[in-house]
Structure formats: C-alpha cells, structure tokens
Coordinates of C-alpha atoms in Angstrom, one line a residue:
X1 CA -31.0 -28.8 9.4
X2 CA -29.0 -26.0 11.0
X3 CA -28.7 -22.7 9.4
X4 CA -26.0 -20.2 10.3
X5 CA -27.2 -16.7 10.9
X6 CA -25.8 -13.8 8.7
X7 CA -24.4 -12.1 11.7
X8 CA -22.3 -15.2 12.5
X9 CA -20.9 -15.2 9.0
X10 CA -20.1 -11.5 9.2
X11 CA -17.7 -11.8 12.3
X12 CA -14.2 -10.7 11.4
X13 CA -12.8 -10.9 14.9
X14 CA -9.6 -12.9 14.9
X15 CA -9.4 -13.1 11.1
X16 CA -6.2 -11.9 9.5
X17 CA -7.1 -10.1 6.2
X18 CA -4.9 -8.6 3.5
X19 CA -6.2 -5.9 1.2
X20 CA -4.4 -5.8 -2.1
X21 CA -4.7 -2.4 -3.6
X22 CA -4.2 -1.6 -7.3
X23 CA -2.4 1.6 -7.9
X24 CA -4.2 2.4 -11.2
X25 CA -7.2 4.8 -10.8
X26 CA -5.9 5.7 -7.4
X27 CA -8.7 8.0 -6.3
X28 CA -11.4 5.3 -7.0
X29 CA -9.3 2.5 -5.3
X30 CA -8.7 4.8 -2.3
X31 CA -12.6 4.8 -1.9
X32 CA -12.7 1.0 -2.2
X33 CA -10.0 0.6 0.4
X34 CA -11.8 2.9 2.8
X35 CA -15.0 0.9 2.2
X36 CA -13.2 -2.4 2.9
X37 CA -11.6 -1.0 6.0
X38 CA -14.9 0.4 7.3
X39 CA -16.7 -2.9 6.6
X40 CA -13.9 -4.9 8.4
X41 CA -14.0 -2.6 11.4
X42 CA -17.8 -2.9 11.6
X43 CA -17.4 -6.7 11.6
X44 CA -15.0 -6.5 14.6
X45 CA -11.6 -6.8 12.8
X46 CA -8.7 -5.2 14.7
X47 CA -6.5 -2.8 12.8
X48 CA -3.5 -5.0 13.7
X49 CA -5.1 -7.9 11.8
X50 CA -5.6 -6.0 8.5
X51 CA -2.7 -5.4 6.2
X52 CA -2.8 -3.2 3.0
X53 CA -0.4 -3.8 0.2
X54 CA 0.0 -1.8 -3.0
X55 CA 0.0 -3.8 -6.2
X56 CA 1.1 -2.2 -9.5
X57 CA -2.2 -2.8 -11.3
X58 CA -5.3 -5.0 -11.6
X59 CA -3.4 -7.5 -13.8
X60 CA -1.0 -8.2 -11.0
X61 CA -3.7 -8.8 -8.3
X62 CA -4.0 -12.5 -9.0
X63 CA -0.2 -13.3 -8.6
X64 CA -0.1 -11.2 -5.4
X65 CA -3.2 -12.8 -4.2
X66 CA -1.8 -16.3 -4.8
X67 CA 1.4 -15.6 -2.9
X68 CA -0.5 -14.0 0.0
X69 CA -3.0 -16.9 0.1
X70 CA -0.2 -19.6 0.1
X71 CA 1.9 -17.8 2.8
X72 CA -0.4 -18.9 5.6
X73 CA -0.3 -15.4 7.0
X74 CA -3.8 -14.5 6.1
X75 CA -7.3 -16.0 6.4
X76 CA -8.7 -13.9 3.6
X77 CA -7.6 -11.8 0.7
X78 CA -9.5 -8.8 -0.6
X79 CA -8.5 -7.6 -4.1
X80 CA -9.4 -4.0 -4.9
X81 CA -8.9 -2.2 -8.1
X82 CA -10.7 -0.3 -10.9
X83 CA -10.5 -1.1 -14.7
X84 CA -12.2 1.6 -16.7
X85 CA -13.0 1.0 -20.4
X86 CA -10.9 3.0 -22.8
X87 CA -10.6 3.3 -26.6
X88 CA -8.7 0.0 -27.1
X89 CA -9.5 -3.6 -26.1
X90 CA -6.9 -3.5 -23.3
X91 CA -9.9 -3.3 -20.8
X92 CA -11.3 -6.6 -21.8
X93 CA -7.8 -8.4 -21.4
X94 CA -7.3 -6.8 -18.0
X95 CA -10.8 -7.3 -16.6
X96 CA -10.9 -11.0 -17.8
X97 CA -7.4 -11.9 -16.5
X98 CA -8.0 -10.2 -13.1
X99 CA -11.4 -11.9 -12.5
X100 CA -10.3 -15.3 -13.8
X101 CA -7.1 -15.2 -12.0
X102 CA -8.6 -14.2 -8.6
X103 CA -11.2 -17.0 -9.0
X104 CA -8.4 -19.4 -9.6
X105 CA -6.5 -18.3 -6.6
X106 CA -9.5 -19.0 -4.3
X107 CA -10.2 -22.4 -5.9
X108 CA -6.6 -23.5 -5.9
X109 CA -5.6 -22.3 -2.4
X110 CA -8.9 -22.7 -0.5
X111 CA -8.5 -19.2 0.9
X112 CA -11.3 -16.7 0.8
X113 CA -10.7 -14.1 -2.0
X114 CA -13.0 -11.0 -2.0
X115 CA -13.4 -9.6 -5.5
X116 CA -13.5 -5.8 -5.3
X117 CA -12.2 -5.0 -8.8
X118 CA -14.6 -2.7 -10.6
X119 CA -14.9 -3.2 -14.3
X120 CA -16.8 -0.2 -15.6
X121 CA -17.4 1.8 -18.8
X122 CA -17.0 5.3 -17.4
X123 CA -15.1 6.9 -14.6
X124 CA -18.4 8.2 -13.0
X125 CA -19.6 4.6 -12.6
X126 CA -16.3 3.8 -10.8
X127 CA -16.7 6.8 -8.4
X128 CA -20.3 5.9 -7.6
X129 CA -19.3 2.3 -6.7
X130 CA -16.4 3.6 -4.5
X131 CA -18.3 6.3 -2.7
X132 CA -18.8 5.9 1.1
X133 CA -21.9 4.0 2.1
X134 CA -23.5 0.5 1.9
X135 CA -23.1 0.3 -1.9
X136 CA -19.4 0.6 -1.7
X137 CA -18.0 -2.4 -3.6
X138 CA -14.8 -2.5 -1.5
X139 CA -17.0 -3.0 1.6
X140 CA -19.0 -5.6 -0.3
X141 CA -15.8 -7.5 -1.2
X142 CA -14.6 -7.4 2.4
X143 CA -17.9 -8.7 3.7
X144 CA -17.9 -11.5 1.2
X145 CA -14.3 -12.5 2.0
X146 CA -15.1 -12.6 5.7
X147 CA -18.3 -14.7 5.2
X148 CA -16.4 -17.1 2.9
X149 CA -13.5 -17.3 5.4
X150 CA -15.9 -18.3 8.1
X151 CA -17.7 -20.7 5.8
X152 CA -14.5 -22.4 5.0
X153 CA -13.4 -22.6 8.6
X154 CA -16.8 -24.2 9.4
X155 CA -16.6 -26.7 6.6
X156 CA -13.1 -27.7 7.6
X157 CA -14.1 -28.1 11.3
X158 CA -17.1 -30.4 10.7
X159 CA -16.4 -34.1 10.8
X160 CA -17.4 -36.0 7.7
X161 CA -20.4 -38.2 8.0
X162 CA -20.2 -41.7 6.9
X163 CA -20.2 -41.9 3.2
X164 CA -19.8 -38.1 2.7
X165 CA -16.7 -36.0 2.1
X166 CA -16.6 -32.5 3.6
X167 CA -14.1 -30.1 1.8

C-alpha cells in the first residue's frame, strides 16, 4: 500500500483557486481571507492563480460556489464567511443552509470546496478564529481545499483495477 505524504497533498502550485468572501462581518472575514491567502502562498500558489470574489452574505456562498465549480475555471473553491448568533433564529437558518449548500456543491460537482464559514455564538470567538496564525480558519479551509483538490486529481488519474471503480 502506498501512502501519500502530507507535504504532497499541500502543494498548491498550478492549482487555480477562488476565494468566495462574504461581505457580512467584514472585519472577521478580512482575517479569514488573509489567512487563506497566506496558506495558499505557503503552499506555493501564485497570486495570478488565486481569485477573490465578494459575495453578499453566507447564504449566497453555495450558489456562487456552484457556479464557480461548474465553470471549469477553478480547481478549488474556498468559501469564507462569519455567521454570528443573534437574538433570533436567523443564525440557525443561515448556518445550516451555508454548510449544507457548500457540502452539496462539492458532492455534485466533484470540485474541492473548503469550508471557511465561522458559525459562532459571540463576535470574540469569530475574531479569535480569524486572527493571524496557524489557528486561522481561513487558512485551514484553504489547506483542506488544496489537499482535497490534489486527492481528487489523484483519484481521477489512477486507472481502475479490474472489478473496482475509482471515482
């Protein structure tokens, strides 16, 4: 059995990545975007291969991700946003639809989708998760998207063995 090293999975060179950036909770999302950009740069992505697009809010991230994934222009999508609990149940609806919608995009399109949408109870929690450093959830989402994109490329490139179907 052959195991791929984690450094091989974290190679963003040559991958085209789109960062979808929710405009709500802008200061927090700016931190997530910076974390994603830093992570992509550290994995060897060229600035010319990374596109950042503003999306009205977290609810709109899935449809934007679906269109981007189906366009054939990108190898990976990274969705970035922050949903902070308020006094009404609006939070539950937005958080649920954003996460379910982004998961559906990945399943239905076969394109890597990094989930960098914070769902937190308090603004301080969001700021902590968007602060610079290895705990930045934007960076984590970018690393997951790159690893998944490489995994999918590998699965598609391998010939199926007799009696087995590979993605």
